[in-house]
Amino acid sequence: PLTILEHIVRASESKPWLKNGKIFKTATMPLIKLECTEEMNLTKVDITFKDERHKGLECVHLVKQYLSEYSTLEPLLLLFKYLLKIGGLNDPFYGGLSSYGMLLLIVSYFQHSPEKEGNTAIGELFLQLLEYYSAFDFKSKNVNPQMPGKGIVNSLVFQQNKDLEPLPVIVDPLIPFGKNNVSKSTYKIGLIQDLFNIARNSLSADCTCKLHSKNEISEDKSVSESFPCSNRYHSLLSN
C-alpha cells in the first residue's frame, strides 16, 4: 500500500486542482493528505488502503448507527467541527482532535446523561458539552463510549510516558478490549480545552444586541439583519 500511495502522490503532482500533497508514512495507518486549490474550495482529501488493521468501513457504519440513535448528534458535531477548525485544532497529525474523536466525546456524554439528549435545545447542549469537556480531567479519566445497544466499556488505563505531557484517552468502541486510543496523537488537548472554555464563556456572556437580548427576543429574520451580533460565537449559533 505504501508504494501505491507514493505513485498516487507523484501522479497527482501534475494536476491543476492540487495545491499540495503529502504522505504520512509513519502514521498508524499510512495515508495521503491532499489539499485542493481555491478553485476546488480548498477541499481536503485523505486516502488510505484497507488492510487487516483498517476499520474505515466499520467506522462509517458505526457513525450511521450513532446518528440514527441520537437526533441532536449531527448538528452538535458540525458545531464542534467548525469550532475546532477555526481554532486550528482539527488535525490529529498536528496534535488536534479528529472528527471521529469528537463524535465519540459527544456520544459518551449522551450515554452517561441519556435524559439530556432529545430533551434539551441544541444551543443548551452545546454549552453543556463545552463546559463538561473544558473541565474534564483527561489526565486521570478515560472516555469510554459504548457500541449501540451494548454495555458500557470497562474503564481502561493506558500506559503513558511520565516524562511526556499526558495524552487524552478516547477508547475506540470498534477495537476489542480498548486496544485503540482514538486520541493518541492529540497532544494539544490543553489548547482544545482552552478553546472550549473560551467559547463557553463567550456564549454565556450577556449579549446586548437585539438578536439575543432577553427582552428583545424575536424570530423575525429582519431583526438579525438589522442588528447583527458582534459576538462571533453568538453569530455562529444563530446562523
Tab-separated table of C-alpha atoms in Angstrom:
chain	number	residue	atom	x	y	z
A	1	PRO	CA	0.000	0.000	0.000
A	2	LEU	CA	2.834	2.438	0.755
A	3	THR	CA	4.241	2.077	-2.781
A	4	ILE	CA	0.769	2.665	-4.214
A	5	LEU	CA	0.388	5.820	-2.099
A	6	GLU	CA	3.701	7.112	-3.423
A	7	HIS	CA	2.541	6.521	-7.004
A	8	ILE	CA	-0.710	8.394	-6.307
A	9	VAL	CA	1.148	11.426	-4.940
A	10	ARG	CA	3.505	11.532	-7.914
A	11	ALA	CA	0.601	11.197	-10.358
A	12	SER	CA	-1.308	13.963	-8.583
A	13	GLU	CA	1.514	16.494	-8.586
A	14	SER	CA	0.822	17.495	-12.179
A	15	LYS	CA	-2.892	18.025	-11.650
A	16	PRO	CA	-4.013	21.678	-11.773
A	17	TRP	CA	-6.505	21.165	-8.935
A	18	LEU	CA	-3.827	20.068	-6.425
A	19	LYS	CA	-2.359	22.645	-4.067
A	20	ASN	CA	-0.179	20.227	-2.114
A	21	GLY	CA	0.022	16.560	-1.166
A	22	LYS	CA	1.928	14.674	1.489
A	23	ILE	CA	2.398	11.054	2.560
A	24	PHE	CA	2.400	10.220	6.273
A	25	LYS	CA	4.458	7.025	6.211
A	26	THR	CA	4.883	6.669	9.966
A	27	ALA	CA	1.197	7.021	10.833
A	28	THR	CA	-0.572	4.050	12.403
A	29	MET	CA	-2.357	3.761	9.071
A	30	PRO	CA	-0.158	5.258	6.284
A	31	LEU	CA	-2.114	7.781	4.266
A	32	ILE	CA	-2.023	10.642	1.784
A	33	LYS	CA	-3.326	14.079	2.684
A	34	LEU	CA	-4.245	16.175	-0.349
A	35	GLU	CA	-5.302	19.821	-0.338
A	36	CYS	CA	-7.001	21.212	-3.425
A	37	THR	CA	-6.753	24.703	-4.875
A	38	GLU	CA	-9.142	27.569	-4.189
A	39	GLU	CA	-10.983	26.725	-7.400
A	40	MET	CA	-11.868	23.430	-5.708
A	41	ASN	CA	-12.860	25.227	-2.464
A	42	LEU	CA	-9.614	24.161	-0.749
A	43	THR	CA	-11.131	20.698	-0.340
A	44	LYS	CA	-9.004	18.313	1.730
A	45	VAL	CA	-8.855	14.596	0.949
A	46	ASP	CA	-7.349	11.697	2.927
A	47	ILE	CA	-6.531	8.455	1.096
A	48	THR	CA	-5.763	5.133	2.775
A	49	PHE	CA	-5.909	1.471	1.748
A	50	LYS	CA	-7.837	-1.237	3.521
A	51	ASP	CA	-5.933	-3.986	5.301
A	52	GLU	CA	-6.466	-6.097	8.424
A	53	ARG	CA	-5.970	-3.044	10.665
A	54	HIS	CA	-8.202	-0.720	8.652
A	55	LYS	CA	-11.624	-0.074	10.199
A	56	GLY	CA	-12.822	2.623	7.811
A	57	LEU	CA	-15.952	0.856	6.552
A	58	GLU	CA	-16.855	-0.366	10.036
A	59	CYS	CA	-16.391	3.193	11.307
A	60	VAL	CA	-18.783	4.565	8.671
A	61	HIS	CA	-21.408	2.007	9.717
A	62	LEU	CA	-20.937	2.837	13.409
A	63	VAL	CA	-21.265	6.582	12.789
A	64	LYS	CA	-24.525	5.999	10.902
A	65	GLN	CA	-25.831	3.975	13.853
A	66	TYR	CA	-24.970	6.742	16.297
A	67	LEU	CA	-26.581	9.368	14.056
A	68	SER	CA	-29.798	7.377	13.884
A	69	GLU	CA	-29.791	6.855	17.648
A	70	TYR	CA	-29.132	10.464	18.697
A	71	SER	CA	-31.161	13.106	16.855
A	72	THR	CA	-29.004	16.021	18.060
A	73	LEU	CA	-25.649	14.391	17.324
A	74	GLU	CA	-25.198	15.684	13.769
A	75	PRO	CA	-25.800	19.418	14.423
A	76	LEU	CA	-23.660	19.294	17.565
A	77	LEU	CA	-20.843	17.532	15.730
A	78	LEU	CA	-20.947	20.142	12.961
A	79	LEU	CA	-20.703	22.936	15.539
A	80	PHE	CA	-17.704	21.331	17.225
A	81	LYS	CA	-16.009	20.546	13.907
A	82	TYR	CA	-16.327	24.192	12.891
A	83	LEU	CA	-15.093	25.398	16.273
A	84	LEU	CA	-12.047	23.112	16.091
A	85	LYS	CA	-11.393	24.203	12.502
A	86	ILE	CA	-11.382	27.935	13.245
A	87	GLY	CA	-9.127	27.173	16.216
A	88	GLY	CA	-6.709	25.215	14.017
A	89	LEU	CA	-7.141	22.156	16.241
A	90	ASN	CA	-8.972	19.724	13.962
A	91	ASP	CA	-5.998	17.796	12.557
A	92	PRO	CA	-4.718	14.890	14.719
A	93	PHE	CA	-1.450	14.802	12.750
A	94	TYR	CA	-0.624	18.169	14.279
A	95	GLY	CA	-1.926	17.480	17.774
A	96	GLY	CA	-5.589	18.241	17.135
A	97	LEU	CA	-8.728	16.143	17.564
A	98	SER	CA	-10.258	14.139	14.719
A	99	SER	CA	-13.929	14.278	13.770
A	100	TYR	CA	-14.304	10.666	14.918
A	101	GLY	CA	-12.768	11.514	18.276
A	102	MET	CA	-15.107	14.491	18.691
A	103	LEU	CA	-18.090	12.342	17.778
A	104	LEU	CA	-17.119	9.798	20.446
A	105	LEU	CA	-16.852	12.553	23.063
A	106	ILE	CA	-20.418	13.647	22.318
A	107	VAL	CA	-21.718	10.068	22.249
A	108	SER	CA	-20.053	9.261	25.570
A	109	TYR	CA	-21.675	12.334	27.143
A	110	PHE	CA	-25.113	11.245	25.887
A	111	GLN	CA	-24.624	7.683	27.098
A	112	HIS	CA	-23.824	8.852	30.609
A	113	SER	CA	-26.571	11.523	30.575
A	114	PRO	CA	-29.313	9.914	28.450
A	115	GLU	CA	-32.029	12.173	29.835
A	116	LYS	CA	-30.468	15.220	28.164
A	117	GLU	CA	-30.360	14.031	24.542
A	118	GLY	CA	-33.593	14.795	22.740
A	119	ASN	CA	-34.977	16.812	25.658
A	120	THR	CA	-32.642	19.800	25.534
A	121	ALA	CA	-32.216	22.545	22.941
A	122	ILE	CA	-29.179	22.291	20.653
A	123	GLY	CA	-27.683	25.521	21.966
A	124	GLU	CA	-28.025	24.417	25.574
A	125	LEU	CA	-26.494	21.024	24.810
A	126	PHE	CA	-23.611	22.751	23.062
A	127	LEU	CA	-22.969	24.865	26.151
A	128	GLN	CA	-23.181	21.831	28.432
A	129	LEU	CA	-20.693	19.892	26.319
A	130	LEU	CA	-18.307	22.848	26.186
A	131	GLU	CA	-18.443	23.173	29.964
A	132	TYR	CA	-18.122	19.433	30.593
A	133	TYR	CA	-15.105	18.801	28.371
A	134	SER	CA	-13.327	22.084	29.080
A	135	ALA	CA	-13.104	20.904	32.713
A	136	PHE	CA	-12.744	17.156	32.040
A	137	ASP	CA	-9.732	15.583	33.759
A	138	PHE	CA	-8.129	13.765	30.831
A	139	LYS	CA	-5.062	13.016	32.969
A	140	SER	CA	-6.908	10.574	35.215
A	141	LYS	CA	-10.100	9.689	33.324
A	142	ASN	CA	-10.761	7.852	30.093
A	143	VAL	CA	-13.633	8.468	27.695
A	144	ASN	CA	-15.292	5.082	27.081
A	145	PRO	CA	-18.174	5.253	24.584
A	146	GLN	CA	-20.194	2.098	24.120
A	147	MET	CA	-21.363	0.411	20.953
A	148	PRO	CA	-25.048	0.986	20.207
A	149	GLY	CA	-27.085	-1.429	22.299
A	150	LYS	CA	-24.055	-2.656	24.263
A	151	GLY	CA	-22.976	-2.196	27.864
A	152	ILE	CA	-20.550	0.486	29.000
A	153	VAL	CA	-16.960	-0.294	28.003
A	154	ASN	CA	-14.801	-1.110	31.021
A	155	SER	CA	-12.551	1.699	32.168
A	156	LEU	CA	-9.027	1.052	30.969
A	157	VAL	CA	-5.736	2.684	31.876
A	158	PHE	CA	-3.300	3.288	29.010
A	159	GLN	CA	0.363	3.337	29.976
A	160	GLN	CA	1.912	6.729	29.233
A	161	ASN	CA	5.431	8.071	29.431
A	162	LYS	CA	5.581	10.033	32.677
A	163	ASP	CA	8.186	12.369	31.172
A	164	LEU	CA	5.737	13.491	28.482
A	165	GLU	CA	2.573	15.548	28.682
A	166	PRO	CA	-0.311	13.105	29.336
A	167	LEU	CA	-2.432	12.338	26.297
A	168	PRO	CA	-6.222	12.046	26.434
A	169	VAL	CA	-7.715	8.584	26.104
A	170	ILE	CA	-10.805	8.106	23.940
A	171	VAL	CA	-11.407	4.380	23.647
A	172	ASP	CA	-12.396	3.188	20.171
A	173	PRO	CA	-15.524	1.026	20.593
A	174	LEU	CA	-14.699	-0.814	17.360
A	175	ILE	CA	-11.494	-2.349	18.729
A	176	PRO	CA	-11.969	-5.107	21.357
A	177	PHE	CA	-10.503	-4.653	24.840
A	178	GLY	CA	-9.767	-0.963	24.312
A	179	LYS	CA	-6.634	-1.547	22.266
A	180	ASN	CA	-7.016	1.649	20.238
A	181	ASN	CA	-6.846	5.131	21.707
A	182	VAL	CA	-8.511	7.405	19.137
A	183	SER	CA	-6.830	10.474	20.640
A	184	LYS	CA	-3.310	9.073	20.936
A	185	SER	CA	-1.992	11.906	18.733
A	186	THR	CA	-3.981	14.700	20.400
A	187	TYR	CA	-1.134	16.293	22.322
A	188	LYS	CA	-2.783	19.732	22.102
A	189	ILE	CA	-5.655	18.685	24.358
A	190	GLY	CA	-4.866	21.583	26.708
A	191	LEU	CA	-5.362	24.089	23.883
A	192	ILE	CA	-8.570	22.326	22.853
A	193	GLN	CA	-9.926	22.627	26.380
A	194	ASP	CA	-8.915	26.306	26.426
A	195	LEU	CA	-10.803	26.794	23.163
A	196	PHE	CA	-13.895	25.107	24.603
A	197	ASN	CA	-13.683	27.278	27.702
A	198	ILE	CA	-13.337	30.490	25.693
A	199	ALA	CA	-16.296	29.539	23.505
A	200	ARG	CA	-18.410	28.661	26.561
A	201	ASN	CA	-17.592	31.952	28.275
A	202	SER	CA	-18.328	33.918	25.111
A	203	LEU	CA	-21.650	32.192	24.585
A	204	SER	CA	-22.639	32.509	28.234
A	205	ALA	CA	-21.796	36.193	28.464
A	206	ASP	CA	-24.662	38.665	28.320
A	207	CYS	CA	-25.176	39.977	24.819
A	208	THR	CA	-26.799	43.384	24.352
A	209	CYS	CA	-27.680	43.064	20.677
A	210	LYS	CA	-31.396	42.910	19.820
A	211	LEU	CA	-30.970	39.436	18.402
A	212	HIS	CA	-30.041	37.915	21.762
A	213	SER	CA	-31.273	40.362	24.401
A	214	LYS	CA	-33.651	38.590	26.765
A	215	ASN	CA	-36.065	41.498	26.484
A	216	GLU	CA	-35.862	41.778	22.700
A	217	ILE	CA	-36.126	38.157	21.552
A	218	SER	CA	-37.636	37.917	18.087
A	219	GLU	CA	-37.916	35.183	15.476
A	220	ASP	CA	-38.092	37.778	12.706
A	221	LYS	CA	-35.036	37.365	10.475
A	222	SER	CA	-35.097	41.093	9.773
A	223	VAL	CA	-34.022	41.653	13.381
A	224	SER	CA	-30.885	39.636	12.777
A	225	GLU	CA	-30.183	41.532	9.572
A	226	SER	CA	-30.820	44.970	11.073
A	227	PHE	CA	-28.962	44.349	14.335
A	228	PRO	CA	-26.107	41.922	13.580
A	229	CYS	CA	-24.490	40.408	16.646
A	230	SER	CA	-20.914	41.499	17.265
A	231	ASN	CA	-20.180	38.303	19.166
A	232	ARG	CA	-18.844	35.821	16.589
A	233	TYR	CA	-19.800	32.807	18.705
A	234	HIS	CA	-23.385	34.010	19.024
A	235	SER	CA	-23.439	34.603	15.278
A	236	LEU	CA	-22.188	31.068	14.732
A	237	LEU	CA	-25.122	29.589	16.634
A	238	SER	CA	-27.650	31.981	15.105
A	239	ASN	CA	-26.668	31.078	11.573
